[in-house]
mmJSON file of the N, C-alpha and C atoms, coordinates in Angstrom:
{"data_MODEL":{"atom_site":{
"group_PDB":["ATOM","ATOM","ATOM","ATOM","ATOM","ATOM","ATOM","ATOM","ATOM","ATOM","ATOM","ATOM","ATOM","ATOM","ATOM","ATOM","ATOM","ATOM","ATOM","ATOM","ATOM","ATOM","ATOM","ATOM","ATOM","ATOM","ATOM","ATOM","ATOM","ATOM","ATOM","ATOM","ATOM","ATOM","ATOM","ATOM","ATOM","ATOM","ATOM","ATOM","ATOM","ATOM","ATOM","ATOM","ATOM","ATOM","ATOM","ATOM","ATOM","ATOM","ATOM","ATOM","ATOM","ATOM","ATOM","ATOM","ATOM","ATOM","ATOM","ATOM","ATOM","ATOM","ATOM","ATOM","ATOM","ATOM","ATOM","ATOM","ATOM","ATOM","ATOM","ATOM","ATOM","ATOM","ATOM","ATOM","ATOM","ATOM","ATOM","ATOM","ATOM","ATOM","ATOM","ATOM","ATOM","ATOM","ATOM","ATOM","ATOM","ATOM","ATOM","ATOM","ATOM","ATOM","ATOM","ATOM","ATOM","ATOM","ATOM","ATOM","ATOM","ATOM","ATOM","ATOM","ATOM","ATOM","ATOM","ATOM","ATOM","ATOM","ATOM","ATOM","ATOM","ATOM","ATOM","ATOM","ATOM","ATOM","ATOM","ATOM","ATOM","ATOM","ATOM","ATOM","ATOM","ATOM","ATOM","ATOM","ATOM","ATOM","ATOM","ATOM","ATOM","ATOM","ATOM","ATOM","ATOM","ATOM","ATOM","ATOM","ATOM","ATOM","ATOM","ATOM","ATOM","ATOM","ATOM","ATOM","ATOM","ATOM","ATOM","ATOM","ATOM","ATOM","ATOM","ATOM","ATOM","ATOM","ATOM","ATOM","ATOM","ATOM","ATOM","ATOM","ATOM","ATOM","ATOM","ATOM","ATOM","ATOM","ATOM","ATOM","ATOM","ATOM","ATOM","ATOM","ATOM","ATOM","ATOM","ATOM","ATOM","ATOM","ATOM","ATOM","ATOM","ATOM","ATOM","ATOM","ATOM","ATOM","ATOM","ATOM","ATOM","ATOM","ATOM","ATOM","ATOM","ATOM","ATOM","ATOM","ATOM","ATOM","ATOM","ATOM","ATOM","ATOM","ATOM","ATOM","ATOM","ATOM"],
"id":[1,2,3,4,5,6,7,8,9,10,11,12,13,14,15,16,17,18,19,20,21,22,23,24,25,26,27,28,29,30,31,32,33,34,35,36,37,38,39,40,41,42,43,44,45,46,47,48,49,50,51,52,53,54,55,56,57,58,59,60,61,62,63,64,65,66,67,68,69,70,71,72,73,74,75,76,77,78,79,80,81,82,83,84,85,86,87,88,89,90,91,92,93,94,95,96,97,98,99,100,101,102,103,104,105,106,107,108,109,110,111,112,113,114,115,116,117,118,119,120,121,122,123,124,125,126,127,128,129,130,131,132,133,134,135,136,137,138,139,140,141,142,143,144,145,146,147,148,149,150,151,152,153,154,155,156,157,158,159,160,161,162,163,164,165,166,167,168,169,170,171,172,173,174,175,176,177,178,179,180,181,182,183,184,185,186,187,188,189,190,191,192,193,194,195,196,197,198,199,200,201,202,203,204,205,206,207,208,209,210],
"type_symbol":["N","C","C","N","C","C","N","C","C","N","C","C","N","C","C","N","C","C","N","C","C","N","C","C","N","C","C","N","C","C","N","C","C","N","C","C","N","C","C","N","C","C","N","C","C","N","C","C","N","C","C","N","C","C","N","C","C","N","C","C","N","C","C","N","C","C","N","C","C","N","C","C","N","C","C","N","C","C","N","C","C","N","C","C","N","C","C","N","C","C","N","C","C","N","C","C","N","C","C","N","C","C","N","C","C","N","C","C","N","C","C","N","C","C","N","C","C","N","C","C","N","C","C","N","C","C","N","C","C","N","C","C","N","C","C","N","C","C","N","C","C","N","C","C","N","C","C","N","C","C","N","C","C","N","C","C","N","C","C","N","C","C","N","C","C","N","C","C","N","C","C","N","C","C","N","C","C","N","C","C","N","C","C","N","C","C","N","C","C","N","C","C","N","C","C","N","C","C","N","C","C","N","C","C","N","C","C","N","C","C"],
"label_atom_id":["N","CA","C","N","CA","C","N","CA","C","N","CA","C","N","CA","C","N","CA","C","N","CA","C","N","CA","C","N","CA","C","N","CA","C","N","CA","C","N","CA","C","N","CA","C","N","CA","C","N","CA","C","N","CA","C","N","CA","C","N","CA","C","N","CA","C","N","CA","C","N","CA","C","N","CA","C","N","CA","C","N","CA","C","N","CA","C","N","CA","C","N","CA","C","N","CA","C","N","CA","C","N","CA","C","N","CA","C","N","CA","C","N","CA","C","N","CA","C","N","CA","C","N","CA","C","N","CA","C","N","CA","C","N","CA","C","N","CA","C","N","CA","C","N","CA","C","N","CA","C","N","CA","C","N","CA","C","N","CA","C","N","CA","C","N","CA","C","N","CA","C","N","CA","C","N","CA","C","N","CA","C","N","CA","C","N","CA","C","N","CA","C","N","CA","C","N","CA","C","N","CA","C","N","CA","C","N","CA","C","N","CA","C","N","CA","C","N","CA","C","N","CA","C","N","CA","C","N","CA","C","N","CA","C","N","CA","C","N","CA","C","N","CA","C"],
"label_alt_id":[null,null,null,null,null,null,null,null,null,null,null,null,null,null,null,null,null,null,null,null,null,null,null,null,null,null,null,null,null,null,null,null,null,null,null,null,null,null,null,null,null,null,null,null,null,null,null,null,null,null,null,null,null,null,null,null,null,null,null,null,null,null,null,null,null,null,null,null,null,null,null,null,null,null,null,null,null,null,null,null,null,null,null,null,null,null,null,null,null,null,null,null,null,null,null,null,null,null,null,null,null,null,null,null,null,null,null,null,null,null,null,null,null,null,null,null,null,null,null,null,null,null,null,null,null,null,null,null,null,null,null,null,null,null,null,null,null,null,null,null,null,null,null,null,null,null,null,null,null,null,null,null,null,null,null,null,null,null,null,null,null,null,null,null,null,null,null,null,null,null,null,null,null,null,null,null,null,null,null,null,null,null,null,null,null,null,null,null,null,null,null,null,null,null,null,null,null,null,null,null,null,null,null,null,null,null,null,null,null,null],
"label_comp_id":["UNK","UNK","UNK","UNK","UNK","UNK","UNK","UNK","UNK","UNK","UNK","UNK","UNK","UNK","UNK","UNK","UNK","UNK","UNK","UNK","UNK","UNK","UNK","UNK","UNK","UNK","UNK","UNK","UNK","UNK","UNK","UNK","UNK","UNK","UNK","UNK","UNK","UNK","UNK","UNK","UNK","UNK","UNK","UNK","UNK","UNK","UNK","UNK","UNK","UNK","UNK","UNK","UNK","UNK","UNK","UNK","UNK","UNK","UNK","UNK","UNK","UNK","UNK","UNK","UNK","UNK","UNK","UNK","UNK","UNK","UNK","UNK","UNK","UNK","UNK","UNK","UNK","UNK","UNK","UNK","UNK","UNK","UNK","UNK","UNK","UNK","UNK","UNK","UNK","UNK","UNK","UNK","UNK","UNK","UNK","UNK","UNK","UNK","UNK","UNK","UNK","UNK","UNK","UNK","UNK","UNK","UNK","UNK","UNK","UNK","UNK","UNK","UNK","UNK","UNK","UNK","UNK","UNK","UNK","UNK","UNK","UNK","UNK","UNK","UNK","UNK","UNK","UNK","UNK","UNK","UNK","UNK","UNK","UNK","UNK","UNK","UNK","UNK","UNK","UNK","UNK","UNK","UNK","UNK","UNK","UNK","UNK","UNK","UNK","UNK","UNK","UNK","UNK","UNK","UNK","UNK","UNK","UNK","UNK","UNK","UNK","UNK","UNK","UNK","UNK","UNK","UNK","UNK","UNK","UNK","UNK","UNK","UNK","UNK","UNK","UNK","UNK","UNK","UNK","UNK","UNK","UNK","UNK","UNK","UNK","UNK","UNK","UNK","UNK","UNK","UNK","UNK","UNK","UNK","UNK","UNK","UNK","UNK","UNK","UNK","UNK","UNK","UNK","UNK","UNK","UNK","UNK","UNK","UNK","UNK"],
"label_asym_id":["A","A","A","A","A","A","A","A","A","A","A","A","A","A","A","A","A","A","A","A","A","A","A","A","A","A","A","A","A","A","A","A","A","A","A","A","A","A","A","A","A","A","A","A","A","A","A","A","A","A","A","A","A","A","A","A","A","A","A","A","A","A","A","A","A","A","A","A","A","A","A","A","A","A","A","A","A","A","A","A","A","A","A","A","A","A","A","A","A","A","A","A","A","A","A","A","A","A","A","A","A","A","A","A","A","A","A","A","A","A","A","A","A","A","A","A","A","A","A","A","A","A","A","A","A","A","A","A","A","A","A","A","A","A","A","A","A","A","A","A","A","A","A","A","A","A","A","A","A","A","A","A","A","A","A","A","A","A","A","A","A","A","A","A","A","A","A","A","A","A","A","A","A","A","A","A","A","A","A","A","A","A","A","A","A","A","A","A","A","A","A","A","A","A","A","A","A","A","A","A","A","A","A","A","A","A","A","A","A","A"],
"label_entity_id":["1","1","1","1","1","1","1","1","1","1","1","1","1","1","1","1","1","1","1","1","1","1","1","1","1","1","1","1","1","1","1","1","1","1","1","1","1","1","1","1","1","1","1","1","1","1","1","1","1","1","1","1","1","1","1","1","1","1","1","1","1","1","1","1","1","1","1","1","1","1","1","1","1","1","1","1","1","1","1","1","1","1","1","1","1","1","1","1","1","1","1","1","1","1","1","1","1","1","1","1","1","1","1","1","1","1","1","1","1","1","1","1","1","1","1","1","1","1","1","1","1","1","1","1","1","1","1","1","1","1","1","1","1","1","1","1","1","1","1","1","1","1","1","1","1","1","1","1","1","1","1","1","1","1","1","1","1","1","1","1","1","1","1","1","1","1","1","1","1","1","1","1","1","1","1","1","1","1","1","1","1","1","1","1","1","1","1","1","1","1","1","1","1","1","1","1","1","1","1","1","1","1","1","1","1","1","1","1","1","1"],
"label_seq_id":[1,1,1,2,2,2,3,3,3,4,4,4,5,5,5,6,6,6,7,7,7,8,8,8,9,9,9,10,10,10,11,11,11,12,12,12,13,13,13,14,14,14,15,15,15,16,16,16,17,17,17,18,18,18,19,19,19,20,20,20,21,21,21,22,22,22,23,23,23,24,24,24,25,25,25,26,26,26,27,27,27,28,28,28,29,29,29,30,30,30,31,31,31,32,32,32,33,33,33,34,34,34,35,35,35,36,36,36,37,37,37,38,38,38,39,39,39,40,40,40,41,41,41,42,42,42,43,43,43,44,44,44,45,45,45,46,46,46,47,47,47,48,48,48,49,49,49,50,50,50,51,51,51,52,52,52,53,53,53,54,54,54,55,55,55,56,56,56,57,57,57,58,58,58,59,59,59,60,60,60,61,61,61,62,62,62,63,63,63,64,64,64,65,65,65,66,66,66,67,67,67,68,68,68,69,69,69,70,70,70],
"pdbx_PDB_ins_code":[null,null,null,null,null,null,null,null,null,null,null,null,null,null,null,null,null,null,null,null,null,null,null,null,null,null,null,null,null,null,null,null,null,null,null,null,null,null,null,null,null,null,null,null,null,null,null,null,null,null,null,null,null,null,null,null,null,null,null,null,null,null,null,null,null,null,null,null,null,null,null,null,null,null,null,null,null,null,null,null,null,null,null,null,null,null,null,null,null,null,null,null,null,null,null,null,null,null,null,null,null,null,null,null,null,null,null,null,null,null,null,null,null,null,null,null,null,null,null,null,null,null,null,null,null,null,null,null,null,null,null,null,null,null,null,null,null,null,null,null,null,null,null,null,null,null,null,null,null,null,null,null,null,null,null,null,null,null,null,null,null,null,null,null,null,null,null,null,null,null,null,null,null,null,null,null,null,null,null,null,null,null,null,null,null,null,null,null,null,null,null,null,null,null,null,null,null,null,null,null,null,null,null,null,null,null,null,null,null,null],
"Cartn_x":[0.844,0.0,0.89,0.552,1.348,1.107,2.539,1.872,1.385,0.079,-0.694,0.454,0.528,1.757,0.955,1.423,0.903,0.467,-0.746,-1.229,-0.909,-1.137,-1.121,-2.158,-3.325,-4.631,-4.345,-3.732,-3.124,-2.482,-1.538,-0.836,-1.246,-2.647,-3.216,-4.441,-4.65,-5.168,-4.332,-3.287,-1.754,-2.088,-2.149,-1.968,-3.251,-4.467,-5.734,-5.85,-5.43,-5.545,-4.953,-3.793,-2.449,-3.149,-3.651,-4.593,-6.028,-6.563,-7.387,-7.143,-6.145,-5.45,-4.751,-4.115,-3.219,-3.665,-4.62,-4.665,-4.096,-4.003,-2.847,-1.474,-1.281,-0.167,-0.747,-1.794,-2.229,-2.759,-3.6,-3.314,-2.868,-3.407,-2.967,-1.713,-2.129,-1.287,-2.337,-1.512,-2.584,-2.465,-3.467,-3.515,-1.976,-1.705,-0.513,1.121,0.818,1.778,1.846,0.435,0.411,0.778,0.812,0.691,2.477,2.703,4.365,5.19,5.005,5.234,5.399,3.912,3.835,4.824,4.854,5.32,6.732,7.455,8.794,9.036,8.382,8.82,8.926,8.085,7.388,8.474,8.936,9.698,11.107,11.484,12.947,12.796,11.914,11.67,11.489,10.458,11.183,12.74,13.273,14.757,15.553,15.035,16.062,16.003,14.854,14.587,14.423,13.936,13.368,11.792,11.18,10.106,9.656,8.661,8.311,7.745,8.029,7.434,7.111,5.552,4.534,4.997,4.359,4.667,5.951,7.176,8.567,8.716,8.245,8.951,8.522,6.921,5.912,5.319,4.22,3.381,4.166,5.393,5.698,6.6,7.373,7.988,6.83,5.482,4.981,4.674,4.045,3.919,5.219,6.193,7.138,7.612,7.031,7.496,6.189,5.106,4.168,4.707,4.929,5.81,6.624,7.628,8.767,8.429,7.12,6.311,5.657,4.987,4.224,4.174],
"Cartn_y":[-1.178,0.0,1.243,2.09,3.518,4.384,4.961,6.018,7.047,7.867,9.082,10.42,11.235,12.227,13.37,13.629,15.013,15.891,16.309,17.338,18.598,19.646,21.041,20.933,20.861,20.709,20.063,18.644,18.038,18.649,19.58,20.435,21.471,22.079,23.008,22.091,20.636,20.106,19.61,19.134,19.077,20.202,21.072,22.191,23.14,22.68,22.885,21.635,20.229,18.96,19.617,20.532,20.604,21.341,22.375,24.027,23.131,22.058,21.431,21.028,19.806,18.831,19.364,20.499,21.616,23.003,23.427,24.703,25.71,25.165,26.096,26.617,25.532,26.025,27.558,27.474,28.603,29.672,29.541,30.791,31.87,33.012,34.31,34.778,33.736,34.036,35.044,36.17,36.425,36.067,36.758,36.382,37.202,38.051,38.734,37.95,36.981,36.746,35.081,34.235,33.426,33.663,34.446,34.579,35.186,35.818,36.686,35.313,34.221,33.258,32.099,31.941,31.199,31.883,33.337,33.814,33.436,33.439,33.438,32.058,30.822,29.285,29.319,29.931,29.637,30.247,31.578,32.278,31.681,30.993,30.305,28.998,28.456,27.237,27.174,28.269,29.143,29.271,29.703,30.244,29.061,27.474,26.678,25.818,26.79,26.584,24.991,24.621,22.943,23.557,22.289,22.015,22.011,23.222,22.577,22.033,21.041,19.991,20.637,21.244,21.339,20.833,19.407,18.912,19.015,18.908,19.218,21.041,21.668,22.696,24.256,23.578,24.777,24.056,22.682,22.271,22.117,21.205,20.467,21.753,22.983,24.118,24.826,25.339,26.172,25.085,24.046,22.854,23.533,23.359,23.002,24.338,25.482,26.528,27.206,26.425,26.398,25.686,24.481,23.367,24.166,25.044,26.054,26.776,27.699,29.16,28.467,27.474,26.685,26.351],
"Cartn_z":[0.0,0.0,0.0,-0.887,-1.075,0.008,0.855,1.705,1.051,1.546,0.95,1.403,0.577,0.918,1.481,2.491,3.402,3.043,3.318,2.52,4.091,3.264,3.858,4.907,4.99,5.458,7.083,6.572,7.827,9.048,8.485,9.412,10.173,9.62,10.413,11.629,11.154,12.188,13.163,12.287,13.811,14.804,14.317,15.552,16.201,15.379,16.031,16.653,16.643,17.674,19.118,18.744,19.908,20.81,20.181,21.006,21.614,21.225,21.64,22.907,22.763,23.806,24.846,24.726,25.7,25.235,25.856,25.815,26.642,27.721,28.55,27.776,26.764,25.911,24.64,24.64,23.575,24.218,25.613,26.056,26.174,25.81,25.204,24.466,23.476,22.092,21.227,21.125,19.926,18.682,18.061,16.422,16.053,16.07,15.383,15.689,17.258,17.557,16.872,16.484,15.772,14.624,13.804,12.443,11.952,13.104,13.021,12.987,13.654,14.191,12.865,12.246,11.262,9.617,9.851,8.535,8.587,9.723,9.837,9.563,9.893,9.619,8.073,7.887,5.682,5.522,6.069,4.874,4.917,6.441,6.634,5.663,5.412,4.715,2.96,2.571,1.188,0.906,1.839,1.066,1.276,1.751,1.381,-0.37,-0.9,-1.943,-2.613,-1.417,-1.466,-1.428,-1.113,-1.273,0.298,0.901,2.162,3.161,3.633,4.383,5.981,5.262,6.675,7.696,7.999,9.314,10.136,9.538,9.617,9.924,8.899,8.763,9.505,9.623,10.446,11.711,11.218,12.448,13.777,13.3,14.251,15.373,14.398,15.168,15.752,15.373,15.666,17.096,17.389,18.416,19.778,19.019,19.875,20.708,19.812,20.529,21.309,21.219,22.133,23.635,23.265,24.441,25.138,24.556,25.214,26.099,25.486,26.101,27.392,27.411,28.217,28.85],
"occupancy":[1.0,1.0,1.0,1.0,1.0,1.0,1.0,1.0,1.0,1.0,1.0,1.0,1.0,1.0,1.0,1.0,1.0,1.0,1.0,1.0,1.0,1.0,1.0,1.0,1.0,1.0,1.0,1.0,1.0,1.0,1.0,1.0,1.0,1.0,1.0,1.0,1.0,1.0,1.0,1.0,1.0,1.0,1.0,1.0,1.0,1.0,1.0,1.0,1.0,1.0,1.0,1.0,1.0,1.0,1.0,1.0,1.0,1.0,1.0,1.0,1.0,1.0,1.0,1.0,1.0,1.0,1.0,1.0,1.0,1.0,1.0,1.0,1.0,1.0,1.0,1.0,1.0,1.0,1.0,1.0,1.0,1.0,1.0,1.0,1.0,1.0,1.0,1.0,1.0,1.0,1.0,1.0,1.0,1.0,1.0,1.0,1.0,1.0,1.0,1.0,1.0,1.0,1.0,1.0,1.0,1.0,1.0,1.0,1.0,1.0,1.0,1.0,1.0,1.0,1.0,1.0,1.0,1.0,1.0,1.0,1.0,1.0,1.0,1.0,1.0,1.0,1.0,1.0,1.0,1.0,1.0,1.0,1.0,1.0,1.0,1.0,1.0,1.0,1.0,1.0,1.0,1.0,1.0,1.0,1.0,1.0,1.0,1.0,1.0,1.0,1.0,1.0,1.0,1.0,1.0,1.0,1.0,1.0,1.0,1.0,1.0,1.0,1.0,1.0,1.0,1.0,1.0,1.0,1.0,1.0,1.0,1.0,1.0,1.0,1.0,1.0,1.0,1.0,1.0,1.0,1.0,1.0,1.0,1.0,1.0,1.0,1.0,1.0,1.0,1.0,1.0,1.0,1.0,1.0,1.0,1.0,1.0,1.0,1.0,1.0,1.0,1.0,1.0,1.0,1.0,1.0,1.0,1.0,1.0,1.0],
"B_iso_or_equiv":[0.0,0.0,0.0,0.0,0.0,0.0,0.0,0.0,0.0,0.0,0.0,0.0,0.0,0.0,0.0,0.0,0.0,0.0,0.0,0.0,0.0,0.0,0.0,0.0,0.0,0.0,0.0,0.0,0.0,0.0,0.0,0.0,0.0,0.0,0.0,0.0,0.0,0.0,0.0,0.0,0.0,0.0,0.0,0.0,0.0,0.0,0.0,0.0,0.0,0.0,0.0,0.0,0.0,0.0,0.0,0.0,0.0,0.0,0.0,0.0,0.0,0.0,0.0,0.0,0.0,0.0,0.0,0.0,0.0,0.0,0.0,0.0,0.0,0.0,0.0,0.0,0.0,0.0,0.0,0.0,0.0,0.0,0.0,0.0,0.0,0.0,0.0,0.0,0.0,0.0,0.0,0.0,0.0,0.0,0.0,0.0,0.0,0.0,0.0,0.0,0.0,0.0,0.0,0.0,0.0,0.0,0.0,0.0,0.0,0.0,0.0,0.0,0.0,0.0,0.0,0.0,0.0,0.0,0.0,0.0,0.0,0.0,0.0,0.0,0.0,0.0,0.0,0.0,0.0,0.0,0.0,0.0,0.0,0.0,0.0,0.0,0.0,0.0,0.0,0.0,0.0,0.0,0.0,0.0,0.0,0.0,0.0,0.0,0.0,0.0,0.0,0.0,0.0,0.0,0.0,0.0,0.0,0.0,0.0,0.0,0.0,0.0,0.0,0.0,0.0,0.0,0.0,0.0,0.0,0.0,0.0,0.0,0.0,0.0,0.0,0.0,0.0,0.0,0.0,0.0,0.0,0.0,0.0,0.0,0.0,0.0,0.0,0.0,0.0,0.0,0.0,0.0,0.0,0.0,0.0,0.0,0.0,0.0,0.0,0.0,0.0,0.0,0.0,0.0,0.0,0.0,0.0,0.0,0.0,0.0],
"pdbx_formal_charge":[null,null,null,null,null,null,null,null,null,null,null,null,null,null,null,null,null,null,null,null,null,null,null,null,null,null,null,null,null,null,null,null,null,null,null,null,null,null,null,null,null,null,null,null,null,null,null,null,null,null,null,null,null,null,null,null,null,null,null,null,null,null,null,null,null,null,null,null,null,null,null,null,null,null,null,null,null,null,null,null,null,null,null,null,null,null,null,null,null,null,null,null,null,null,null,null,null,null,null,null,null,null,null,null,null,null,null,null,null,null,null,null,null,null,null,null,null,null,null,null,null,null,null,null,null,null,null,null,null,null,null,null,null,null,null,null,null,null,null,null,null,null,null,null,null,null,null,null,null,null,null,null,null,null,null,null,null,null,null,null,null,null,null,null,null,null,null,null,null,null,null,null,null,null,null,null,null,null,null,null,null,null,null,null,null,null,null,null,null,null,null,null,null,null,null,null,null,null,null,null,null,null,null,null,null,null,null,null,null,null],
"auth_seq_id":[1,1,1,2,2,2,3,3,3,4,4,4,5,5,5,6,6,6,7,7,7,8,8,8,9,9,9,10,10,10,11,11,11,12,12,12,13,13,13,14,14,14,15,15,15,16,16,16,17,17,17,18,18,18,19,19,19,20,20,20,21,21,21,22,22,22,23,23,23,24,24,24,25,25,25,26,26,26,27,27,27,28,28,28,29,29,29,30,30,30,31,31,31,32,32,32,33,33,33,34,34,34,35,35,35,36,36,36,37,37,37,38,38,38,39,39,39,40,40,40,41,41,41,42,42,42,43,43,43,44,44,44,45,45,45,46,46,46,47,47,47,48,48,48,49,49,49,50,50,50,51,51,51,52,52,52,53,53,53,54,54,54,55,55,55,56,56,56,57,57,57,58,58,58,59,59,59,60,60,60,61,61,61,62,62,62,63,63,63,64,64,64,65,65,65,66,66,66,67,67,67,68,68,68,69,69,69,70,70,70],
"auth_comp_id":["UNK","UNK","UNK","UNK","UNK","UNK","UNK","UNK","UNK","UNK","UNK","UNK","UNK","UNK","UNK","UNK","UNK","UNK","UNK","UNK","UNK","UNK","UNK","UNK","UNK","UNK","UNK","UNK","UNK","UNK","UNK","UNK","UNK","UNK","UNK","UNK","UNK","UNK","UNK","UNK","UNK","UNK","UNK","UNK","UNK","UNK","UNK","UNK","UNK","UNK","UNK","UNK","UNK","UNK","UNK","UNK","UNK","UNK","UNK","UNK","UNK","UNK","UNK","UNK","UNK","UNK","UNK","UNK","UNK","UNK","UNK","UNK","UNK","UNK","UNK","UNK","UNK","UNK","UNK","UNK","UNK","UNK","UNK","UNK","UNK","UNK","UNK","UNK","UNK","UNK","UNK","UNK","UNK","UNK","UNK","UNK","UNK","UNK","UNK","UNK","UNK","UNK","UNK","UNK","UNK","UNK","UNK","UNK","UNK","UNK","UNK","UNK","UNK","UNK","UNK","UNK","UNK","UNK","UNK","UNK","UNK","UNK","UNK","UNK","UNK","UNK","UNK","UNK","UNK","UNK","UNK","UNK","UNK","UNK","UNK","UNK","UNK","UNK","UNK","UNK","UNK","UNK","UNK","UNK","UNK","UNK","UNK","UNK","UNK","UNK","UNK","UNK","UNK","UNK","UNK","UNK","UNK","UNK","UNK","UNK","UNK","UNK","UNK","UNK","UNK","UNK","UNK","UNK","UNK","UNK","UNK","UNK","UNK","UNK","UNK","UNK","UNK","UNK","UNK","UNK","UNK","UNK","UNK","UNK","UNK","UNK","UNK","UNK","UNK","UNK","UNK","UNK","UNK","UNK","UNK","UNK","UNK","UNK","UNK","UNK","UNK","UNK","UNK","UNK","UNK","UNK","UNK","UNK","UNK","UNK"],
"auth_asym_id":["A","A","A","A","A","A","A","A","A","A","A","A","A","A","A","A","A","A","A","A","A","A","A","A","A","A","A","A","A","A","A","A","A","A","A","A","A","A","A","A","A","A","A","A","A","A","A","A","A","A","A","A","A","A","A","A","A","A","A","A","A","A","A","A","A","A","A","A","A","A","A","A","A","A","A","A","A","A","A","A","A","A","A","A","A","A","A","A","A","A","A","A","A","A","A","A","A","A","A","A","A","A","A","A","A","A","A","A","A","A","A","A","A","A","A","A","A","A","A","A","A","A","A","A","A","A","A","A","A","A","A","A","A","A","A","A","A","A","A","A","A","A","A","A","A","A","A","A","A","A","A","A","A","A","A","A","A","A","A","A","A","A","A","A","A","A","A","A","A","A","A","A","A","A","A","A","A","A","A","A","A","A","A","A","A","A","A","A","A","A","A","A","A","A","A","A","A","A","A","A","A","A","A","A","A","A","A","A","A","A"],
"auth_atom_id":["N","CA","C","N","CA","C","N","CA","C","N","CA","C","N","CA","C","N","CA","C","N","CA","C","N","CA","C","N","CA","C","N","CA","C","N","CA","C","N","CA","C","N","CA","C","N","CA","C","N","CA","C","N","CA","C","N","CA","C","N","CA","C","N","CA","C","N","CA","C","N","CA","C","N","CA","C","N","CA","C","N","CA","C","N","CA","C","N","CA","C","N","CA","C","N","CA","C","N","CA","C","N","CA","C","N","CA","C","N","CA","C","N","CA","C","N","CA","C","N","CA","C","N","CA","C","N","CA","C","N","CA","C","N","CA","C","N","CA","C","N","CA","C","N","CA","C","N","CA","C","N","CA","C","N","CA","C","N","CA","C","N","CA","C","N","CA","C","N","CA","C","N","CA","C","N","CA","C","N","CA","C","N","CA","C","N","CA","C","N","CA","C","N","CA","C","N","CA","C","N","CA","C","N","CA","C","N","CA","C","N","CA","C","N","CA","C","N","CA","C","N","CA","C","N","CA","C","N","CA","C","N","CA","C","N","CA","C","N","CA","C","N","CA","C"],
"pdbx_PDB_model_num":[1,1,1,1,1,1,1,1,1,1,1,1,1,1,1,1,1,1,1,1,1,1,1,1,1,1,1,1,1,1,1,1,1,1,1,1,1,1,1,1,1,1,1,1,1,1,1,1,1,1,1,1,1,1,1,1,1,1,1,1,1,1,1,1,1,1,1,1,1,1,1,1,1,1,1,1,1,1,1,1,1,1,1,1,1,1,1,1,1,1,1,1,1,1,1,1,1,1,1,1,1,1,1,1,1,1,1,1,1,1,1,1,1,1,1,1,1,1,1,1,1,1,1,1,1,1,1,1,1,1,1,1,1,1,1,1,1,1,1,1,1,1,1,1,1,1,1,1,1,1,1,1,1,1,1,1,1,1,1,1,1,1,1,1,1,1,1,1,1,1,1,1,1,1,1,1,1,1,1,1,1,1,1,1,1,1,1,1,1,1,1,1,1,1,1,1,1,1,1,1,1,1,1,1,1,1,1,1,1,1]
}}}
């Protein structure tokens, strides 16, 4: 059986599962500080001028630097 390749979609439920399951970790984040947050992973992940892998390159950092703050 072929693995199905990750879609984009996936990764924003990675991290609406995370804000679900631990919300103490999302607690007063705002929107500007989510989004300042998310632009900076995309744009570090753009300039390695690969191809980039959501779960790796945003879900799993934006996760983890929730875990940090938390």
């Amino acid at each position: 059986m072929a693995m199905a390749e990750p879609r984009l979609v996936d990764s924003f439920w990675d991290l609406r599962d995370d804000a679900f399951d631990h919300p103490e970790r999302w607690r007063g984040v705002t929107a500007e500080a989510l989004f300042q947050r998310l632009a900076e992973y995309v744009e570090e992940a753009e300039e390695r001028g690969e191809p980039i892998q959501w779960r790796q390159d945003v879900a799993e950092r934006m996760i983890a630097w929730r875990e940090a703050e938390g």
